[in-house]
Coordinates of C-alpha atoms and ligand atoms in Angstrom, one line a residue:
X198 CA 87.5 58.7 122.3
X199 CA 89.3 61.3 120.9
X200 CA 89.1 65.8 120.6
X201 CA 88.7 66.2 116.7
X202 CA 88.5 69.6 115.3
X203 CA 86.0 70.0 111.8
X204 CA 85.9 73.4 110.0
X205 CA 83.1 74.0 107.7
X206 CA 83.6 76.3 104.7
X207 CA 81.0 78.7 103.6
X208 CA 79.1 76.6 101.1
X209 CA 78.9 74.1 104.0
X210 CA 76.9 76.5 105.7
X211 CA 75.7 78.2 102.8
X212 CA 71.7 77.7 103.6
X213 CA 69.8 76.8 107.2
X214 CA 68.9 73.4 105.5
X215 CA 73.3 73.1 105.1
X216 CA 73.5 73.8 108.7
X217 CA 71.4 71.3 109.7
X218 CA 73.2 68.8 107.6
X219 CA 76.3 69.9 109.3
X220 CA 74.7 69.2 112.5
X221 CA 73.5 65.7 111.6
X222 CA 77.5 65.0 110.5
X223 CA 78.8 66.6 113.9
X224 CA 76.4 64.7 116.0
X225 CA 77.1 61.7 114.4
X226 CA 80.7 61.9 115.3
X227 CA 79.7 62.8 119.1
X228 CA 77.8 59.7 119.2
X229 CA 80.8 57.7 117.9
X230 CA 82.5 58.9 121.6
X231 CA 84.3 61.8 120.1
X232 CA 84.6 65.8 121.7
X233 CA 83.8 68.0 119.3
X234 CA 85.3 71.2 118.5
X235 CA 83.7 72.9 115.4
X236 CA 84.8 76.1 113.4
X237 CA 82.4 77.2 110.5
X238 CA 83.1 80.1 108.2
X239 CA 80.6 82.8 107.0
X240 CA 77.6 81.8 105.2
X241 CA 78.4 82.0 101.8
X242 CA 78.8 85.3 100.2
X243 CA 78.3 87.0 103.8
X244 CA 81.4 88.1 103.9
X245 CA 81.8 89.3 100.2
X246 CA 78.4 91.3 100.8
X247 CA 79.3 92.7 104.3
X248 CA 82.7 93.9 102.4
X249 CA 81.0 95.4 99.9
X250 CA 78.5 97.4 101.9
X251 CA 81.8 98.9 103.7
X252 CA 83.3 99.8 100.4
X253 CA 80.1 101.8 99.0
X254 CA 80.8 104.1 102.5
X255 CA 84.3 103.8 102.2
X256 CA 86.9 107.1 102.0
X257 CA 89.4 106.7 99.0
X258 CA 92.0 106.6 101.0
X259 CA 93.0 103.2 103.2
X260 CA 94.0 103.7 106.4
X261 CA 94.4 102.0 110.0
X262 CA 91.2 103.6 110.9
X263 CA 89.3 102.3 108.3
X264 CA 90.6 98.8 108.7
X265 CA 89.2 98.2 112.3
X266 CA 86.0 99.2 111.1
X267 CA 86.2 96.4 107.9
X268 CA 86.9 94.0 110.6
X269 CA 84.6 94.5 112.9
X270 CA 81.9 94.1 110.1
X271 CA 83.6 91.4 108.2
X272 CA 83.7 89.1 111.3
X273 CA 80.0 89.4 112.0
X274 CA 79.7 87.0 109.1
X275 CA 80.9 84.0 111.2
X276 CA 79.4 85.6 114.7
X277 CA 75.9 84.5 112.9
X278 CA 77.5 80.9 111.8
X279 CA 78.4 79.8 115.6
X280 CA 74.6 80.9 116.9
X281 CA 72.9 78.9 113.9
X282 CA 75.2 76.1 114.3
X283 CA 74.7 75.4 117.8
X284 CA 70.9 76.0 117.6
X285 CA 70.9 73.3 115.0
X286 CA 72.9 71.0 117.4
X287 CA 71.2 71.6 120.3
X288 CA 68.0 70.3 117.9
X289 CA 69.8 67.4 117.3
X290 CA 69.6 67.1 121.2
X291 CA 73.4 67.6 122.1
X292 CA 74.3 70.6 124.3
X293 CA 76.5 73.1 122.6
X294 CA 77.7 76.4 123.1
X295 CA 78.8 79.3 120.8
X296 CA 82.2 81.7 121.1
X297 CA 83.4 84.5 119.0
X298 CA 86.8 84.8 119.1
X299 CA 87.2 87.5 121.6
X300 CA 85.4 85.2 124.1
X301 CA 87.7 82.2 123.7
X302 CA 90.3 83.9 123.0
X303 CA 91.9 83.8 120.0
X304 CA 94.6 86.3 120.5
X305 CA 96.2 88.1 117.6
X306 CA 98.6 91.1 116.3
X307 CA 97.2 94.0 115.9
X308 CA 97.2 93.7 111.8
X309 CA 93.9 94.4 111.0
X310 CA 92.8 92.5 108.1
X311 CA 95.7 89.6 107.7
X312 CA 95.9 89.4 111.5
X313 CA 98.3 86.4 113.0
X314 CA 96.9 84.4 116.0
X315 CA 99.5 84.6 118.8
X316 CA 97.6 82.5 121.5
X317 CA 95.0 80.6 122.0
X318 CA 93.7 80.0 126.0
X319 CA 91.8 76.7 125.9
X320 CA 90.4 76.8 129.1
X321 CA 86.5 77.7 128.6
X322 CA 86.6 75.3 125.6
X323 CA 88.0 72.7 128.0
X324 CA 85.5 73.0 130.8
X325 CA 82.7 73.0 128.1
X326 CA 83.6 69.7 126.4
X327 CA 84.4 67.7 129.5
X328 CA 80.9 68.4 130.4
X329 CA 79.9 67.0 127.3
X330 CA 79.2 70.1 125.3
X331 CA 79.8 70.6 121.6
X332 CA 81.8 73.6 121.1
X333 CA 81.7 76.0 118.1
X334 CA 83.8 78.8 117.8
X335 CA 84.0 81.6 114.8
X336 CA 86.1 81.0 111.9
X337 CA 88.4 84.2 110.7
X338 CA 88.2 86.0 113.7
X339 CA 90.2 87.2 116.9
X340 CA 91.4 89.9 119.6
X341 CA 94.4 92.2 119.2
X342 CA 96.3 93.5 122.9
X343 CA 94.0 96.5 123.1
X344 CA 90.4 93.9 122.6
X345 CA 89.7 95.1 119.3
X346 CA 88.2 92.6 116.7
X347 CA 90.6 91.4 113.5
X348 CA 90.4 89.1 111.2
X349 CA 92.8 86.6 109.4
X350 CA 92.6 87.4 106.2
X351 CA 90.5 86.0 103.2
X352 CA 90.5 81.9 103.6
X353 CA 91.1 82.8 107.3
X354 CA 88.7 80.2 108.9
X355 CA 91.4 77.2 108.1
X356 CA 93.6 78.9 109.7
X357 CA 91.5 79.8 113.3
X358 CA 90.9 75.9 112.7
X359 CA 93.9 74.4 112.4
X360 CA 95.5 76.9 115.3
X361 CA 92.6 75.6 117.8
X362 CA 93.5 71.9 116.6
X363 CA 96.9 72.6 117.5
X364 CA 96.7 74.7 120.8
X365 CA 94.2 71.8 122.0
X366 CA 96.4 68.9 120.7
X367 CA 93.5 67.5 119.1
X368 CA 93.6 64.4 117.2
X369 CA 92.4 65.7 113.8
X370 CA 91.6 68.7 111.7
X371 CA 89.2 67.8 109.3
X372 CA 88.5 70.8 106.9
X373 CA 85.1 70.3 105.3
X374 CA 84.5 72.3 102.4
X375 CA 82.8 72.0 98.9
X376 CA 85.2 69.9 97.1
X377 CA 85.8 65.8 97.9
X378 CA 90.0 67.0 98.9
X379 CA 92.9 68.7 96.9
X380 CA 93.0 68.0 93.4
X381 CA 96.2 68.2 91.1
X382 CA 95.0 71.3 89.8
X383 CA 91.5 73.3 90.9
X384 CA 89.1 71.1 89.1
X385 CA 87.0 74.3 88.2
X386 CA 89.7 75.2 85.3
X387 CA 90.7 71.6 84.6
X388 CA 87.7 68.9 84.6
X389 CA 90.1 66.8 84.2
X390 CA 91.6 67.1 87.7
X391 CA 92.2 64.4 89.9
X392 CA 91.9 64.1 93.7
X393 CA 94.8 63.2 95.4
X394 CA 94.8 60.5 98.2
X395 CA 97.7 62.4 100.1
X396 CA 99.8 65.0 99.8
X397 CA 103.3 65.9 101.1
X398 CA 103.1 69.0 103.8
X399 CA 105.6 71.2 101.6
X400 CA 104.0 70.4 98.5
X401 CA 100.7 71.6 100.4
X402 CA 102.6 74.5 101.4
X403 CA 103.7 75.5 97.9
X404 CA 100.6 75.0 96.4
X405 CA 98.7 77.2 98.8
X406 CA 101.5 79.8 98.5
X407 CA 101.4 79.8 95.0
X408 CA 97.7 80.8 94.7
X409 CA 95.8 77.6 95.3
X410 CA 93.2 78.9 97.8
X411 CA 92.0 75.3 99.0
X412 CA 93.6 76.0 102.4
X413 CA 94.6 79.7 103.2
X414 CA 98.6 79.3 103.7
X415 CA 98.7 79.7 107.1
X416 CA 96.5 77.0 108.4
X417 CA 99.3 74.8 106.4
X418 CA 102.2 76.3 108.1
X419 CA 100.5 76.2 112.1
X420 CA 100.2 72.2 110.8
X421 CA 103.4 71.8 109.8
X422 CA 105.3 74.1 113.0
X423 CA 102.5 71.8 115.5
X424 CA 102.3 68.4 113.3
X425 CA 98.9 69.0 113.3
X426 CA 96.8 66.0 111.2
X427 CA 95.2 67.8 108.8
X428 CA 92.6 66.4 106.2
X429 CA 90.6 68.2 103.6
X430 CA 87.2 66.2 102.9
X431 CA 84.0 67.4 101.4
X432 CA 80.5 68.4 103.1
X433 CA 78.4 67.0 100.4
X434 CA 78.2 63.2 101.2
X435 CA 75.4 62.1 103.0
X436 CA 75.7 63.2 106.5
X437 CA 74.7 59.3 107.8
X438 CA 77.8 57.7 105.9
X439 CA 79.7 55.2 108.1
X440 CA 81.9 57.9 109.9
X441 CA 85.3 55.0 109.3
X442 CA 84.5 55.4 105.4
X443 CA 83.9 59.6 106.1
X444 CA 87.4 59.5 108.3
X445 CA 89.4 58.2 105.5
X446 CA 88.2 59.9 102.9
X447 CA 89.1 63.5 101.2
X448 CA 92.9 64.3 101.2
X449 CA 95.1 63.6 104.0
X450 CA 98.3 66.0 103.7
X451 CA 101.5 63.8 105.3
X452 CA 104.6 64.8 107.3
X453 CA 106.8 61.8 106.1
X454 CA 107.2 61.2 102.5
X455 CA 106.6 57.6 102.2
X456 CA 110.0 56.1 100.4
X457 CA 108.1 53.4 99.1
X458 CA 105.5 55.1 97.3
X459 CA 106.4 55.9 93.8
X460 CA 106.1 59.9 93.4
X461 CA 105.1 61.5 90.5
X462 CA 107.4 64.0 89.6
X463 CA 105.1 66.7 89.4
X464 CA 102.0 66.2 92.1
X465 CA 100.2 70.0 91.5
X466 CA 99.8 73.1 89.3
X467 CA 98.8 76.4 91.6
X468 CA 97.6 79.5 89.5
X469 CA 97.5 82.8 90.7
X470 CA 95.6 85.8 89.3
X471 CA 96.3 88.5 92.3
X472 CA 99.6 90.0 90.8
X473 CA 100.4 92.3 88.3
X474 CA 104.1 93.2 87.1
X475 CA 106.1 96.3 86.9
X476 CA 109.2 97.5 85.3
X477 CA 112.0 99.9 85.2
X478 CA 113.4 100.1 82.1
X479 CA 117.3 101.8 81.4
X480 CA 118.2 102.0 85.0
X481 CA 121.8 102.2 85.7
X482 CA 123.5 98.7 86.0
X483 CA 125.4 99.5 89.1
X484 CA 126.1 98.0 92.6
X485 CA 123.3 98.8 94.9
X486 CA 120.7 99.3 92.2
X487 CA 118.2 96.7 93.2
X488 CA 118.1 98.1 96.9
X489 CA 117.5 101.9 95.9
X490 CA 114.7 100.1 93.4
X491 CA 113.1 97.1 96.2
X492 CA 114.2 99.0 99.7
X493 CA 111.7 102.2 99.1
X494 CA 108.7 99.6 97.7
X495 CA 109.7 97.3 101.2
X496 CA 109.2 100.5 103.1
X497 CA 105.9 101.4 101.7
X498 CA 104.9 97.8 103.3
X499 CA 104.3 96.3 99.5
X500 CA 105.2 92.4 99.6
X501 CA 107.2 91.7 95.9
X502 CA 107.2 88.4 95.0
X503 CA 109.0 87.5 91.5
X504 CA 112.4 89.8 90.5
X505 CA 114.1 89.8 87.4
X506 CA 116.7 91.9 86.2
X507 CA 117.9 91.6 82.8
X508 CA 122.1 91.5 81.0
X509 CA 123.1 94.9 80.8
X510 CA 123.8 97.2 77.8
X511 CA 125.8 99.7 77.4
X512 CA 125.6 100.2 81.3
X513 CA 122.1 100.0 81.1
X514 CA 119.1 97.7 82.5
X515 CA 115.5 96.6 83.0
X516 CA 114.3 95.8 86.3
X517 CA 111.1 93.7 86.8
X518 CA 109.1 93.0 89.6
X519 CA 105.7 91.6 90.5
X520 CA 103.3 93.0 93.6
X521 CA 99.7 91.8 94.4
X522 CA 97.7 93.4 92.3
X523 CA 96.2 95.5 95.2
X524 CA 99.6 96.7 95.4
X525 CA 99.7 98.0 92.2
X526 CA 98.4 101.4 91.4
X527 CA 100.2 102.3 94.9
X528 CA 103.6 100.7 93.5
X529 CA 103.5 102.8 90.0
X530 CA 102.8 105.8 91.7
X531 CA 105.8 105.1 94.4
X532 CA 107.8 104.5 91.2
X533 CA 106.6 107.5 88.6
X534 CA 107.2 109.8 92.1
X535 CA 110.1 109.0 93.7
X536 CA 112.2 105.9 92.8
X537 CA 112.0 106.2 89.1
X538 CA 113.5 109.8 89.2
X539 CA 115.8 108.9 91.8
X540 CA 117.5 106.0 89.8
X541 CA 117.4 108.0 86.6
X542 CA 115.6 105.4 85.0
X543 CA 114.4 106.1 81.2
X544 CA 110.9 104.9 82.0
X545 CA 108.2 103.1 84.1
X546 CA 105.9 100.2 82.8
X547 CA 103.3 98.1 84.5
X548 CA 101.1 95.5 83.9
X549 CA 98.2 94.3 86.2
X550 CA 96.6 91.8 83.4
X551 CA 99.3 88.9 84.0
X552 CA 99.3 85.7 86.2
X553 CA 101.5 83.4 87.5
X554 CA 101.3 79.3 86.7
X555 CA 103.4 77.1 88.9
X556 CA 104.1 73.2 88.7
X557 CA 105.1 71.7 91.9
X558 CA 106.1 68.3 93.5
X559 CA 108.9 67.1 95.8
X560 CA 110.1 64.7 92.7
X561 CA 111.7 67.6 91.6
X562 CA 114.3 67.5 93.8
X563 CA 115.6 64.9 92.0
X564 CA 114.6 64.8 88.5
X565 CA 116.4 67.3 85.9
X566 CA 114.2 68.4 83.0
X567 CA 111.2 69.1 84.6
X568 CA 111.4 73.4 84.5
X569 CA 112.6 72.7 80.3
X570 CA 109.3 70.1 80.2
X571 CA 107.4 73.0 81.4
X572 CA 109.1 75.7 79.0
X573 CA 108.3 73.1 76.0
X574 CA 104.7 72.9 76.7
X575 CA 103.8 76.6 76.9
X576 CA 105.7 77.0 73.7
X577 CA 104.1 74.6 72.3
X578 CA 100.8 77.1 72.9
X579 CA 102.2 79.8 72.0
X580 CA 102.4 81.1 75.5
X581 CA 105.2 83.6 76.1
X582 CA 107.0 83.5 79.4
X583 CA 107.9 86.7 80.6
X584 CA 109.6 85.6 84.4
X585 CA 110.7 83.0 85.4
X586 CA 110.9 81.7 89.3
X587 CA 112.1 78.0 90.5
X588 CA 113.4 76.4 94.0
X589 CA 113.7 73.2 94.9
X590 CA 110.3 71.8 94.5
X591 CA 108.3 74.2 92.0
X592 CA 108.7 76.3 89.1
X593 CA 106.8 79.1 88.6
X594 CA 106.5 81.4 85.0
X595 CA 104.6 84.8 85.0
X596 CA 102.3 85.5 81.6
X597 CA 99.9 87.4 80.5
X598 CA 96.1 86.9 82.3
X599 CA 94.3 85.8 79.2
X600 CA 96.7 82.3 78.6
X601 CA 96.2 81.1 82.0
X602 CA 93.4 78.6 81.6
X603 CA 95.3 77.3 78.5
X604 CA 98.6 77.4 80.3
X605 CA 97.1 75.4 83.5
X606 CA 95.4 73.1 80.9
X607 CA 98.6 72.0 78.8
X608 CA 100.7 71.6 81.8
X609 CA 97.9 69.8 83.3
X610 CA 98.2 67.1 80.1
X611 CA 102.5 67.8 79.6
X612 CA 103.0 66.4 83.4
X613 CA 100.3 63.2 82.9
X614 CA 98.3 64.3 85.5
X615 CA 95.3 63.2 84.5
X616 CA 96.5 59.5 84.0
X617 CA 95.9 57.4 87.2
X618 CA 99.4 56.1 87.2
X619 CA 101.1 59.3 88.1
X620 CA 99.6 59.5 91.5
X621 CA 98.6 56.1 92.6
Ligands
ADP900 P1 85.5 76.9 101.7 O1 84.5 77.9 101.6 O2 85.1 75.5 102.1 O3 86.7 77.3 102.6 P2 87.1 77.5 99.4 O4 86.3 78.1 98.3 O5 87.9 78.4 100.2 O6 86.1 76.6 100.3 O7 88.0 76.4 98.8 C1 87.5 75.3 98.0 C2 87.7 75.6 96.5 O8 89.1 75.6 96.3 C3 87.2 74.6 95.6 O9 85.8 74.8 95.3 C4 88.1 74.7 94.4 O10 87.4 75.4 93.3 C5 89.3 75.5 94.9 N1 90.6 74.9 94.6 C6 91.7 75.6 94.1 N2 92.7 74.8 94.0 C7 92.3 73.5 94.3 C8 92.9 72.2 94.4 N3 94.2 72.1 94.0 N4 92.1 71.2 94.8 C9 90.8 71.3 95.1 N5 90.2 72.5 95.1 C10 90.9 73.6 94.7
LIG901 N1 84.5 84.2 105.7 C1 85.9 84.4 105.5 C2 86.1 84.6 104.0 O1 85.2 84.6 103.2 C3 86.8 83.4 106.1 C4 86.7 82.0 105.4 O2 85.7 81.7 104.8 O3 87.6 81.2 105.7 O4 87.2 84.9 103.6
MG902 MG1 88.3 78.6 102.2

């Protein structure tokens, strides 16, 4: 017998029909021995449509204030999900019992909207399964100090799952969603994707920072800080499915990399469509520049992500730098207003229509070619690199918006992985 914790993604328990599928799977693992802890996301949509009823109401201006109130609706998406759930389990005949967040609780900063979980008291959940209940507790959700409802950000039901896996010390964290585990590459661009068996923690970690919304980063970072076994697997097989075929299937992400295993040099290609770039162009080339440029932008609270500064002329240069795309129209006007004046630079230039393609795989640490490989095959499309990124185990090129399926594509092909042999 063993505490596993499953997390069900919206499309899981996208219909009342999905639920009850969901049930079937959960009770089957219940009547294999196991205590169940389950964590299902909105119904799908929910929360896109609760966030877009805010936003027809909402004041132009974003503030604190308005956050808690986008919170407070946003989590009522997965407050529906927990009462559904159990009232399908408790028709599969099990006993089972429903928490929001609050209730457990999940406690977290006060940062509405991208809160981080801080604690997590496991007593009521304890009680509950040693007398034999199912638990199911909201996805995305928790309490700040002063008991007001946050969220975790987009993707943040991985997260609440993964945390609750790891303040229990449960066994597993199986994360359930609509795909069969983590492909090379999101097999909605490429068809031609291929699921991988297992996958290295950092290379999981890289991928998810690097726009691959599979798992929501932090759920990959509480599994790495609490060695957390973490498996993504899909929702769509038969729910009756011998549970030891179900328990080894999907993608199970590793801690050790296995010195035996022959690793492809490149495992994954992550894509990311949320930033846009911006530039200041005949700043003066002088100590100090890039802190008056980056230092007001870090104050404003904007996160920058990929810097480039170019050679100098004539005492002269251009500075680059990308935001989220969120970020943006905030960012140009921080620049036009303030910084640009203050550096004396001879212009501002942005660009929100560009994305960001990144290769990554630990083999990189100890191959030498791979970032000029990667150079080669955008060139060979045409595709014009306008930043450039790398550490140990990824590479990462901004370009314009409108090459990235392409981009993602000849990568996809350059790096062989669609050929069975490069991850077997
Ligand atoms: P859920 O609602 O279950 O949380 P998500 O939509 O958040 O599901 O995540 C699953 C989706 O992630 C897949 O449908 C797929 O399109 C996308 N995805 C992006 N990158 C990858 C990848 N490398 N492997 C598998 N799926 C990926
Ligand atoms: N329902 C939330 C979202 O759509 C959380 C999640 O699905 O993980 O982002
Ligand atoms: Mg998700």
């Amino acid at each position: 017998m063993a505490l596993i914790v499953h997390k069900y993604g919206g499309t899981s328990m996208g219909s009342t029909d999905r639920i009850r599928n969901v049930a079937k799977r959960v009770a089957k693992w219940v009547r294999a021995g196991h205590q169940m802890v389950v964590v299902p996301s909105a119904m799908s949509g929910e929360t896109n449509r609760l966030l877009g009823l805010a936003k027809e109401l909402s004041p132009a201006k974003h503030t604190p204030a308005l956050a808690r109130e986008l919170d407070a609706i946003a989590a009522t998406g997965e407050q529906v999900s927990v009462g559904l759930l159990a009232i399908a389990l408790q028709a599969e005949g099990l006993e089972s019992v429903s928490y929001a967040g609050w209730q457990v609780p999940v406690a977290t900063d006060s940062s509405y909207t991208k809160a981080r979980i801080e604690s997590i008291d496991d007593k009521r959940v304890r009680a509950d399964l040693a007398a034999g209940k199912v638990v199911v507790i909201t996805g995305f959700q928790g309490i700040d100090p002063e008991g007001n409802v946050t969220t975790l950000g987009r993707g943040g039901s991985d997260t609440s799952a993964v945390a609750i896996a790891a303040a229990m010390k449960a066994a597993e964290c199986l994360i359930y969603t609509d795909v069969d585990g983590v492909y090379t590459t999101d097999p909605r661009v490429v068809p031609e994707a291929r699921r991988l068996s297992t996958i290295t923690f950092e290379e999981m970690l890289e991928m998810a920072s690097l726009g691959s919304k599979i798992l929501q980063i932090r759920s990959v970072e509480f599994a790495g800080k609490y060695k957390v076994p973490l498996r993504v697997l899909s929702s769509f097989t038969p729910w009756d499915i011998d549970i030891n075929e179900e328990a080894a299937s999907g993608t199970l992400i590793t801690f050790e990399e296995d010195e035996n295993m022959e690793q492809a040099v490149v495992s994954g290609i992550a894509f990311n469509r949320d930033e846009a770039k911006v530039t200041l162009l005949g700043v003066p080339d002088k100590p100090g520049i890039a802190f008056q440029i980056l230092g007001p932008v870090a104050e404003a609270n904007i996160d920058i992500d990929v810097i480039i500064q170019n050679v100098s002329h004539d005492g002269k240069t251009d500075f680059s730098f990308t935001v989220h795309r969120n970020d943006y129209a905030r960012t140009m006007e921080l620049l036009q207003g303030t910084v640009g004046p203050a550096t004396n630079a001879a212009k501002v230039a942005g660009d929100p229509k560009i994305c960001k393609v990144s290769i990554v795989g630990i083999g990189m640490r100890s191959h030498v070619g791979v970032a000029s490989k990667m150079f080669r095959a955008l060139s060979e499309e045409g595709i014009n690199i306008q930043m450039i990124s790398t550490s140990e185990i990824k590479t990462s090129v901004v370009i314009d918006e409108k090459y990235m399926e392409l981009a993602v594509r000849a990568l996809h092909k350059a790096f062989d992985l669609d050929q069975d042999a490069a991850n077997a």
